[in-house]
mmCIF file of C-alpha atoms in Angstrom:
data_model
loop_
_atom_site.group_PDB
_atom_site.id
_atom_site.type_symbol
_atom_site.label_atom_id
_atom_site.label_comp_id
_atom_site.label_asym_id
_atom_site.label_seq_id
_atom_site.Cartn_x
_atom_site.Cartn_y
_atom_site.Cartn_z
ATOM 1 C CA MET G 130 36.947 27.427 54.430
ATOM 2 C CA ALA G 131 35.101 24.152 56.027
ATOM 3 C CA GLU G 132 37.786 21.175 55.935
ATOM 4 C CA PRO G 133 36.506 18.804 53.872
ATOM 5 C CA LYS G 134 33.991 15.810 55.360
ATOM 6 C CA SER G 135 34.662 11.880 55.771
ATOM 7 C CA SER G 136 32.209 9.561 54.811
ATOM 8 C CA ALA G 137 31.603 5.366 55.711
ATOM 9 C CA PHE G 138 33.673 4.494 53.192
ATOM 10 C CA ASP G 139 36.535 6.603 54.347
ATOM 11 C CA GLU G 140 36.335 4.916 57.647
ATOM 12 C CA GLU G 141 36.094 1.442 56.735
ATOM 13 C CA MET G 142 39.218 1.930 54.544
ATOM 14 C CA MET G 143 41.189 3.583 56.995
ATOM 15 C CA ALA G 144 40.138 0.722 59.642
ATOM 16 C CA ILE G 145 42.024 -1.572 56.767
ATOM 17 C CA ALA G 146 44.602 0.702 57.273
ATOM 18 C CA LEU G 147 45.480 0.558 60.494
ATOM 19 C CA ARG G 148 45.162 -3.172 60.698
ATOM 20 C CA MET G 149 47.861 -2.688 58.535
ATOM 21 C CA ALA G 150 50.078 -0.269 60.457
ATOM 22 C CA GLU G 151 49.204 -2.647 63.953
ATOM 23 C CA ARG G 152 50.966 -5.840 61.894
ATOM 24 C CA GLY G 153 54.101 -3.913 61.549
ATOM 25 C CA LEU G 154 54.130 -2.896 65.482
ATOM 26 C CA GLY G 155 57.911 -4.215 66.418
ATOM 27 C CA ALA G 156 59.374 -4.354 63.324
ATOM 28 C CA THR G 157 60.411 -1.015 61.911
ATOM 29 C CA MET G 158 62.050 0.519 64.328
ATOM 30 C CA PRO G 159 63.532 3.542 64.091
ATOM 31 C CA ASN G 160 60.301 4.484 62.186
ATOM 32 C CA PRO G 161 56.334 4.742 63.179
ATOM 33 C CA SER G 162 54.989 1.319 61.546
ATOM 34 C CA VAL G 163 52.545 3.065 59.470
ATOM 35 C CA GLY G 164 49.294 1.596 57.398
ATOM 36 C CA ALA G 165 48.353 2.552 53.495
ATOM 37 C CA VAL G 166 45.332 1.953 51.575
ATOM 38 C CA ILE G 167 44.798 2.821 47.937
ATOM 39 C CA ALA G 168 40.745 3.023 46.906
ATOM 40 C CA ASP G 169 39.078 3.351 43.617
ATOM 41 C CA GLU G 170 36.053 5.657 45.535
ATOM 42 C CA THR G 171 33.764 5.127 42.535
ATOM 43 C CA THR G 172 33.674 1.117 42.073
ATOM 44 C CA GLY G 173 34.484 0.654 45.787
ATOM 45 C CA GLU G 174 37.941 -1.040 45.125
ATOM 46 C CA ILE G 175 40.847 -1.490 47.395
ATOM 47 C CA LEU G 176 42.941 -1.322 44.421
ATOM 48 C CA ALA G 177 46.685 -1.432 46.802
ATOM 49 C CA ARG G 178 47.343 -1.860 50.471
ATOM 50 C CA GLY G 179 51.132 -1.197 52.252
ATOM 51 C CA VAL G 180 52.689 -0.907 55.379
ATOM 52 C CA THR G 181 56.064 0.400 56.733
ATOM 53 C CA ALA G 182 58.797 -2.195 55.721
ATOM 54 C CA PRO G 183 61.010 -4.104 58.071
ATOM 55 C CA GLY G 184 63.823 -2.033 59.217
ATOM 56 C CA GLY G 185 61.370 1.501 58.471
ATOM 57 C CA ARG G 186 62.152 1.695 54.641
ATOM 58 C CA PRO G 187 60.275 1.399 52.516
ATOM 59 C CA HIS G 188 57.733 3.391 53.563
ATOM 60 C CA ALA G 189 53.633 2.211 53.061
ATOM 61 C CA GLU G 190 52.536 5.048 50.964
ATOM 62 C CA THR G 191 55.290 4.551 48.198
ATOM 63 C CA GLN G 192 54.734 0.733 48.717
ATOM 64 C CA ALA G 193 51.161 0.993 48.011
ATOM 65 C CA ILE G 194 51.245 3.424 45.144
ATOM 66 C CA ALA G 195 54.293 1.190 43.581
ATOM 67 C CA ALA G 196 51.659 -2.289 43.881
ATOM 68 C CA ALA G 197 48.693 0.043 42.606
ATOM 69 C CA GLY G 198 50.319 1.036 39.209
ATOM 70 C CA ASP G 199 48.381 3.101 36.644
ATOM 71 C CA ARG G 200 45.100 2.396 38.678
ATOM 72 C CA VAL G 201 46.828 4.821 40.862
ATOM 73 C CA ARG G 202 46.073 8.027 39.496
ATOM 74 C CA GLY G 203 42.844 9.445 40.387
ATOM 75 C CA ALA G 204 42.326 7.005 43.440
ATOM 76 C CA THR G 205 42.057 8.219 47.650
ATOM 77 C CA ILE G 206 45.040 7.401 49.503
ATOM 78 C CA TYR G 207 43.995 6.483 53.304
ATOM 79 C CA VAL G 208 47.350 6.554 55.537
ATOM 80 C CA THR G 209 47.039 6.210 59.180
ATOM 81 C CA LEU G 210 49.397 9.343 60.073
ATOM 82 C CA GLU G 211 50.526 12.525 57.865
ATOM 83 C CA PRO G 212 53.104 11.432 55.292
ATOM 84 C CA CYS G 213 56.635 12.465 55.474
ATOM 85 C CA SER G 214 57.735 15.946 54.105
ATOM 86 C CA HIS G 215 61.498 15.874 54.512
ATOM 87 C CA HIS G 216 64.303 13.767 52.408
ATOM 88 C CA GLY G 217 66.278 11.343 54.712
ATOM 89 C CA ARG G 218 66.862 8.309 52.729
ATOM 90 C CA THR G 219 64.574 8.058 50.210
ATOM 91 C CA GLY G 220 62.387 11.393 49.348
ATOM 92 C CA PRO G 221 59.321 12.467 51.085
ATOM 93 C CA CYS G 222 55.588 10.465 50.720
ATOM 94 C CA ALA G 223 54.070 13.867 50.335
ATOM 95 C CA GLU G 224 56.343 14.221 47.290
ATOM 96 C CA ALA G 225 55.581 10.866 46.081
ATOM 97 C CA ILE G 226 51.809 11.075 46.401
ATOM 98 C CA VAL G 227 51.524 14.291 44.565
ATOM 99 C CA ALA G 228 53.316 12.608 41.858
ATOM 100 C CA ALA G 229 51.255 9.447 41.767
ATOM 101 C CA GLY G 230 47.973 11.787 41.130
ATOM 102 C CA LEU G 231 46.199 10.696 43.505
ATOM 103 C CA LYS G 232 43.185 13.127 43.947
ATOM 104 C CA ARG G 233 42.612 12.469 47.732
ATOM 105 C CA ALA G 234 44.122 11.468 50.815
ATOM 106 C CA VAL G 235 42.061 10.707 53.909
ATOM 107 C CA VAL G 236 44.642 10.978 57.073
ATOM 108 C CA ALA G 237 44.369 9.767 60.719
ATOM 109 C CA ILE G 238 46.940 12.195 62.771
ATOM 110 C CA GLU G 239 49.576 14.296 61.854
ATOM 111 C CA ASP G 240 53.141 13.479 63.024
ATOM 112 C CA PRO G 241 54.614 15.290 65.622
ATOM 113 C CA ASP G 242 57.904 14.876 64.198
ATOM 114 C CA PRO G 243 59.188 18.603 63.412
ATOM 115 C CA ARG G 244 60.622 17.732 60.190
ATOM 116 C CA VAL G 245 56.942 16.979 59.728
ATOM 117 C CA SER G 246 54.730 18.538 61.778
ATOM 118 C CA GLY G 247 51.627 19.779 59.476
ATOM 119 C CA ARG G 248 53.849 20.257 56.420
ATOM 120 C CA GLY G 249 53.153 17.042 54.453
ATOM 121 C CA LEU G 250 49.319 17.906 54.794
ATOM 122 C CA ASP G 251 50.387 21.111 53.481
ATOM 123 C CA LYS G 252 52.195 19.694 50.270
ATOM 124 C CA LEU G 253 49.718 17.765 49.725
ATOM 125 C CA ARG G 254 46.409 20.554 49.908
ATOM 126 C CA ASP G 255 49.279 23.193 47.747
ATOM 127 C CA ALA G 256 49.123 20.261 45.031
ATOM 128 C CA GLY G 257 45.649 20.608 44.618
ATOM 129 C CA LEU G 258 44.712 17.140 46.893
ATOM 130 C CA GLU G 259 41.429 16.816 49.270
ATOM 131 C CA VAL G 260 43.193 16.133 52.583
ATOM 132 C CA VAL G 261 40.930 14.849 55.148
ATOM 133 C CA ARG G 262 42.383 14.593 58.942
ATOM 134 C CA GLY G 263 41.089 12.515 62.004
ATOM 135 C CA VAL G 264 39.419 9.354 60.718
ATOM 136 C CA GLY G 265 40.255 6.820 62.663
ATOM 137 C CA ALA G 266 42.089 9.287 64.980
ATOM 138 C CA ALA G 267 41.676 7.433 67.986
ATOM 139 C CA GLU G 268 43.231 3.665 67.557
ATOM 140 C CA ALA G 269 46.531 5.555 64.898
ATOM 141 C CA ARG G 270 47.378 7.448 67.987
ATOM 142 C CA ARG G 271 47.121 3.854 70.063
ATOM 143 C CA ILE G 272 49.418 2.145 67.646
ATOM 144 C CA THR G 273 51.468 5.121 66.565
ATOM 145 C CA ARG G 274 52.526 5.871 70.622
ATOM 146 C CA GLY G 275 56.085 4.488 70.605
ATOM 147 C CA HIS G 276 56.532 6.986 68.053
ATOM 148 C CA ILE G 277 54.586 10.046 69.572
ATOM 149 C CA VAL G 278 55.957 9.212 73.184
ATOM 150 C CA ARG G 279 59.973 9.114 71.330
ATOM 151 C CA ILE G 280 59.567 12.248 69.660
ATOM 152 C CA THR G 281 57.357 14.316 72.331
ATOM 153 C CA GLU G 282 59.371 12.866 75.503
ATOM 154 C CA ARG G 283 62.661 11.234 74.433
ATOM 155 C CA ARG G 284 61.944 7.948 75.203
ATOM 156 C CA PRO G 285 60.107 4.953 74.279
ATOM 157 C CA PHE G 286 56.293 3.597 74.957
ATOM 158 C CA THR G 287 56.718 1.352 77.719
ATOM 159 C CA THR G 288 54.862 -1.576 78.823
ATOM 160 C CA VAL G 289 55.146 -2.999 81.969
ATOM 161 C CA LYS G 290 54.259 -7.340 81.868
ATOM 162 C CA LEU G 291 53.004 -8.739 85.167
ATOM 163 C CA ALA G 292 52.454 -12.825 85.487
ATOM 164 C CA LEU G 293 51.036 -13.739 88.382
ATOM 165 C CA ASP G 294 49.779 -16.716 90.767
ATOM 166 C CA GLY G 295 46.315 -16.338 91.685
ATOM 167 C CA SER G 296 46.882 -14.545 94.793
ATOM 168 C CA GLY G 297 49.115 -11.613 92.977
ATOM 169 C CA GLU G 298 52.809 -13.103 93.556
ATOM 170 C CA ILE G 299 55.511 -14.409 91.754
ATOM 171 C CA ALA G 300 56.900 -17.502 91.302
ATOM 172 C CA ARG G 301 60.867 -17.275 90.808
ATOM 173 C CA GLY G 302 62.899 -19.573 89.003
ATOM 174 C CA ASN G 303 65.241 -22.202 90.102
ATOM 175 C CA GLY G 304 67.811 -20.672 88.217
ATOM 176 C CA VAL G 305 67.499 -22.907 84.915
ATOM 177 C CA SER G 306 64.184 -22.038 83.900
ATOM 178 C CA PRO G 307 61.503 -20.163 85.158
ATOM 179 C CA ILE G 308 58.297 -21.274 87.008
ATOM 180 C CA TRP G 309 55.177 -21.013 85.052
ATOM 181 C CA VAL G 310 51.763 -19.536 86.855
ATOM 182 C CA THR G 311 49.235 -19.299 83.835
ATOM 183 C CA ALA G 312 48.711 -21.968 81.530
ATOM 184 C CA GLU G 313 49.516 -22.485 77.919
ATOM 185 C CA MET G 314 46.942 -20.653 76.608
ATOM 186 C CA ALA G 315 48.463 -16.635 77.912
ATOM 187 C CA ARG G 316 52.131 -17.997 77.898
ATOM 188 C CA ALA G 317 51.191 -17.962 74.349
ATOM 189 C CA HIS G 318 49.756 -14.753 74.339
ATOM 190 C CA GLY G 319 52.718 -13.160 76.296
ATOM 191 C CA MET G 320 55.082 -14.352 73.552
ATOM 192 C CA LEU G 321 52.975 -12.679 70.573
ATOM 193 C CA LEU G 322 53.295 -9.808 72.711
ATOM 194 C CA ARG G 323 56.845 -10.066 72.151
ATOM 195 C CA ALA G 324 56.679 -9.771 68.407
ATOM 196 C CA HIS G 325 55.231 -5.918 68.550
ATOM 197 C CA TYR G 326 58.051 -4.898 70.654
ATOM 198 C CA ASP G 327 61.423 -3.586 69.316
ATOM 199 C CA ALA G 328 63.123 -3.975 72.757
ATOM 200 C CA ILE G 329 62.482 -6.446 75.829
ATOM 201 C CA LEU G 330 64.135 -5.192 79.148
ATOM 202 C CA VAL G 331 64.987 -7.434 82.195
ATOM 203 C CA GLY G 332 67.227 -7.076 85.623
ATOM 204 C CA SER G 333 70.101 -9.340 86.240
ATOM 205 C CA ALA G 334 68.116 -11.211 88.650
ATOM 206 C CA THR G 335 65.638 -12.313 86.627
ATOM 207 C CA VAL G 336 68.220 -13.942 84.376
ATOM 208 C CA ARG G 337 69.731 -15.486 87.569
ATOM 209 C CA ASP G 338 66.510 -16.705 88.278
ATOM 210 C CA ASP G 339 64.927 -17.713 85.346
ATOM 211 C CA ASP G 340 67.754 -17.907 83.054
ATOM 212 C CA PRO G 341 65.588 -16.744 79.705
ATOM 213 C CA GLU G 342 65.994 -16.442 76.291
ATOM 214 C CA LEU G 343 63.475 -13.587 75.906
ATOM 215 C CA THR G 344 62.611 -14.488 71.795
ATOM 216 C CA CYS G 345 59.502 -14.815 70.170
ATOM 217 C CA ARG G 346 59.439 -18.798 69.559
ATOM 218 C CA LEU G 347 55.482 -19.010 68.175
ATOM 219 C CA PRO G 348 55.683 -20.533 65.148
ATOM 220 C CA GLY G 349 56.768 -18.457 61.797
ATOM 221 C CA LEU G 350 58.032 -15.629 64.439
ATOM 222 C CA ILE G 351 61.486 -16.091 65.812
ATOM 223 C CA ASP G 352 62.651 -13.383 63.419
ATOM 224 C CA ARG G 353 60.398 -11.210 64.983
ATOM 225 C CA SER G 354 61.904 -11.028 68.509
ATOM 226 C CA PRO G 355 62.950 -8.107 69.898
ATOM 227 C CA ALA G 356 66.494 -6.659 71.364
ATOM 228 C CA ARG G 357 66.929 -7.922 74.379
ATOM 229 C CA ILE G 358 68.542 -5.733 77.470
ATOM 230 C CA ILE G 359 69.445 -6.605 80.428
ATOM 231 C CA LEU G 360 70.324 -3.996 83.532
ATOM 232 C CA SER G 361 73.198 -5.474 85.663
ATOM 233 C CA ARG G 362 75.067 -2.809 87.328
ATOM 234 C CA SER G 363 78.131 -5.066 88.616
ATOM 235 C CA LEU G 364 77.285 -7.874 84.954
ATOM 236 C CA ASP G 365 76.299 -10.780 87.788
ATOM 237 C CA ILE G 366 74.989 -12.953 85.441
ATOM 238 C CA PRO G 367 76.632 -16.160 84.323
ATOM 239 C CA ALA G 368 78.599 -16.748 81.556
ATOM 240 C CA GLY G 369 76.655 -19.128 79.988
ATOM 241 C CA ALA G 370 73.164 -17.499 80.409
ATOM 242 C CA LYS G 371 71.078 -18.437 77.427
ATOM 243 C CA LEU G 372 70.910 -14.822 76.757
ATOM 244 C CA VAL G 373 74.629 -14.166 76.874
ATOM 245 C CA ARG G 374 75.199 -17.368 73.949
ATOM 246 C CA SER G 375 72.723 -16.569 71.808
ATOM 247 C CA ALA G 376 73.950 -12.521 71.369
ATOM 248 C CA SER G 377 75.169 -13.627 68.489
ATOM 249 C CA GLY G 378 72.009 -14.239 66.329
ATOM 250 C CA VAL G 379 69.507 -11.683 68.718
ATOM 251 C CA PRO G 380 70.559 -8.059 69.161
ATOM 252 C CA THR G 381 71.334 -8.185 73.625
ATOM 253 C CA TRP G 382 72.245 -4.471 75.229
ATOM 254 C CA MET G 383 74.055 -4.705 78.620
ATOM 255 C CA MET G 384 73.134 -1.563 80.564
ATOM 256 C CA THR G 385 75.693 -1.343 83.642
ATOM 257 C CA ALA G 386 77.636 0.909 85.418
ATOM 258 C CA PRO G 387 81.054 2.383 83.749
ATOM 259 C CA ASP G 388 83.322 1.223 86.454
ATOM 260 C CA SER G 389 82.363 -2.806 86.011
ATOM 261 C CA ASP G 390 84.861 -5.679 85.761
ATOM 262 C CA PRO G 391 86.551 -5.176 82.403
ATOM 263 C CA GLN G 392 87.266 -8.806 82.221
ATOM 264 C CA LYS G 393 83.688 -9.626 82.421
ATOM 265 C CA ARG G 394 83.069 -6.833 79.537
ATOM 266 C CA GLU G 395 85.364 -8.567 77.727
ATOM 267 C CA GLN G 396 83.803 -11.700 78.297
ATOM 268 C CA LEU G 397 80.503 -10.384 77.651
ATOM 269 C CA THR G 398 81.651 -8.535 74.236
ATOM 270 C CA SER G 399 83.094 -11.813 72.888
ATOM 271 C CA HIS G 400 80.255 -13.053 72.665
ATOM 272 C CA GLY G 401 78.404 -10.640 71.073
ATOM 273 C CA VAL G 402 77.019 -8.504 73.630
ATOM 274 C CA GLU G 403 77.006 -4.997 73.187
ATOM 275 C CA ILE G 404 77.923 -2.697 76.710
ATOM 276 C CA HIS G 405 76.429 0.588 77.434
ATOM 277 C CA ASP G 406 77.701 2.704 79.998
ATOM 278 C CA ILE G 407 75.091 4.108 82.382
ATOM 279 C CA PRO G 408 75.740 6.904 85.502
ATOM 280 C CA ILE G 409 74.705 6.005 88.641
ATOM 281 C CA VAL G 410 72.362 7.455 90.809
ATOM 282 C CA GLY G 411 71.926 6.911 94.393
ATOM 283 C CA GLN G 412 72.046 2.757 94.237
ATOM 284 C CA SER G 413 70.918 2.099 90.870
ATOM 285 C CA LEU G 414 71.541 2.575 87.036
ATOM 286 C CA TRP G 415 69.920 6.087 86.217
ATOM 287 C CA LEU G 416 66.827 4.995 84.277
ATOM 288 C CA PRO G 417 66.734 8.395 82.247
ATOM 289 C CA ALA G 418 69.827 7.496 80.810
ATOM 290 C CA ILE G 419 68.664 4.173 79.665
ATOM 291 C CA MET G 420 65.723 5.766 78.085
ATOM 292 C CA GLU G 421 67.751 7.832 75.892
ATOM 293 C CA ALA G 422 70.245 5.114 74.739
ATOM 294 C CA LEU G 423 66.989 2.405 73.388
ATOM 295 C CA VAL G 424 65.795 6.069 71.891
ATOM 296 C CA GLY G 425 69.714 6.714 70.421
ATOM 297 C CA ARG G 426 69.390 3.104 69.270
ATOM 298 C CA GLY G 427 66.032 3.669 67.865
ATOM 299 C CA VAL G 428 63.790 1.526 70.058
ATOM 300 C CA THR G 429 59.973 3.343 70.420
ATOM 301 C CA ARG G 430 58.553 0.534 72.084
ATOM 302 C CA LEU G 431 60.024 -1.244 74.973
ATOM 303 C CA LEU G 432 58.402 -4.196 76.678
ATOM 304 C CA VAL G 433 59.723 -4.778 80.901
ATOM 305 C CA GLU G 434 59.487 -8.505 81.654
ATOM 306 C CA GLY G 435 61.059 -8.395 85.139
ATOM 307 C CA GLY G 436 61.119 -8.616 87.563
ATOM 308 C CA PRO G 437 59.351 -6.712 90.306
ATOM 309 C CA ARG G 438 62.435 -4.490 91.197
ATOM 310 C CA ILE G 439 62.882 -3.537 87.563
ATOM 311 C CA TRP G 440 58.652 -2.956 87.624
ATOM 312 C CA ARG G 441 58.356 -0.980 91.005
ATOM 313 C CA SER G 442 61.254 1.443 89.691
ATOM 314 C CA PHE G 443 59.802 2.185 86.499
ATOM 315 C CA ALA G 444 56.506 2.670 87.942
ATOM 316 C CA GLU G 445 58.320 5.359 90.530
ATOM 317 C CA ALA G 446 60.149 7.214 87.474
ATOM 318 C CA SER G 447 56.670 7.370 86.312
ATOM 319 C CA LEU G 448 57.613 5.360 82.992
ATOM 320 C CA VAL G 449 54.801 3.274 83.123
ATOM 321 C CA ASP G 450 52.582 4.409 80.120
ATOM 322 C CA GLU G 451 50.840 0.649 80.196
ATOM 323 C CA VAL G 452 50.383 -2.525 82.077
ATOM 324 C CA ILE G 453 49.893 -6.227 80.933
ATOM 325 C CA LEU G 454 48.835 -8.459 83.338
ATOM 326 C CA TYR G 455 48.785 -12.504 82.859
ATOM 327 C CA MET G 456 46.764 -13.875 86.057
ATOM 328 C CA ALA G 457 46.111 -17.629 86.914
ATOM 329 C CA GLY G 458 42.531 -18.366 87.163
ATOM 330 C CA MET G 459 39.659 -16.099 86.810
ATOM 331 C CA PRO G 460 40.218 -13.959 89.937
ATOM 332 C CA GLY G 461 38.456 -10.341 89.847
ATOM 333 C CA ASP G 462 38.904 -7.052 88.950
ATOM 334 C CA ASP G 463 39.749 -5.922 92.498
ATOM 335 C CA VAL G 464 42.185 -8.468 93.155
ATOM 336 C CA ALA G 465 43.887 -7.984 89.881
ATOM 337 C CA MET G 466 44.350 -4.326 90.513
ATOM 338 C CA ASP G 467 45.516 -4.841 94.581
ATOM 339 C CA ALA G 468 47.896 -6.883 92.829
ATOM 340 C CA ILE G 469 49.352 -4.154 90.663
ATOM 341 C CA GLU G 470 49.676 -1.893 93.405
ATOM 342 C CA ARG G 471 51.678 -4.832 95.509
ATOM 343 C CA GLN G 472 53.764 -5.078 92.688
ATOM 344 C CA LEU G 473 54.312 -1.347 91.002
ATOM 345 C CA GLY G 474 53.009 0.740 94.314
ATOM 346 C CA PRO G 475 49.862 3.324 92.972
ATOM 347 C CA VAL G 476 50.449 3.870 89.732
ATOM 348 C CA ALA G 477 47.050 5.816 87.596
ATOM 349 C CA LEU G 478 46.046 3.285 85.401
ATOM 350 C CA SER G 479 42.739 3.310 83.705
ATOM 351 C CA LEU G 480 41.224 -0.188 82.112
ATOM 352 C CA VAL G 481 40.917 -1.021 78.856
ATOM 353 C CA ASP G 482 40.804 -4.244 78.117
ATOM 354 C CA ARG G 483 40.088 -8.147 80.329
ATOM 355 C CA ARG G 484 39.680 -10.704 78.433
ATOM 356 C CA THR G 485 39.628 -14.776 79.304
ATOM 357 C CA MET G 486 42.850 -17.081 78.330
ATOM 358 C CA GLY G 487 41.870 -20.734 78.849
ATOM 359 C CA GLY G 488 41.830 -21.020 82.558
ATOM 360 C CA ASP G 489 43.920 -17.674 83.290
ATOM 361 C CA THR G 490 42.756 -14.074 82.990
ATOM 362 C CA MET G 491 45.028 -10.886 81.267
ATOM 363 C CA TRP G 492 44.542 -7.361 81.939
ATOM 364 C CA ARG G 493 45.430 -4.345 79.659
ATOM 365 C CA LEU G 494 45.628 -0.671 81.573
ATOM 366 C CA HIS G 495 46.916 2.279 79.968
ATOM 367 C CA ARG G 496 48.352 5.803 81.696
ATOM 368 C CA ALA G 497 45.337 7.398 82.474
#
């Protein structure tokens, strides 16, 4: 039997659901951010919208069903990711959809989680709902990439963020604060970027040079600051660093060698820093073990901010899914690509976005 076809109205409603899902990025770990819309196709009216709540519960589907109330019966639900079919802290969303009396489900992509993986859609079909797959699939995969990579590769989706001057070089901080190479608009965009990630990672050299806070300090978004991760084999960061002093308010995780200084460990943990022991391979902390530790804590999206040794180590380990480059001025693409290769080494990336930000430029590249 041929699968039911989608309509222009389906595409319009799914586009809204996708924007809802994008809105939740960085706030729903360990769960993916999912968007849901319930609509009456006969009138063209949107009855309810939902997005995965902060912390991952409740799910988008159940929130939308509750908001739609009695009007949900006989309507269509649009969901960016296959509704779950397994019992966790709450019941399966697929069962909630059936119980609500919805007649049709339009789903962007299937969930690769082996606990779901088509079973959610089967539950809906078995209950007599018409199921349409694939509407908005490419955009749904982009938004859900953190969940997909976490399930299929056992690591977070990883973005490397670079901020370089017009010649493609880094401006090192003076130990008190960073030296800015881009203007206010690009810096604000980079700050907003942090709100869309579960965790942000730097090396100890960045902490010593820049003394960063690594929070999202835009109005109304401080509570969207990601967990902060510092790689430091020997715990060689100042005890008075902003990251340490603020660790009781913003999750701060230190990845270090098992034999690092016990006194420094005690000092850091007294401020609220969480210590993770990571095996040493060669002379460095083993990145696969770091990624496994992050997945174990529910991280699905990781933003790597620096510095250059960290950028290159992630690239050499083939752990870079995306690069976002902010560059002072308006250099050409060739200058930007040369700068990325100079900082990361050879990487197979495809340009997907370029935009001007005031007097500066941003490039976004994805793994080919």
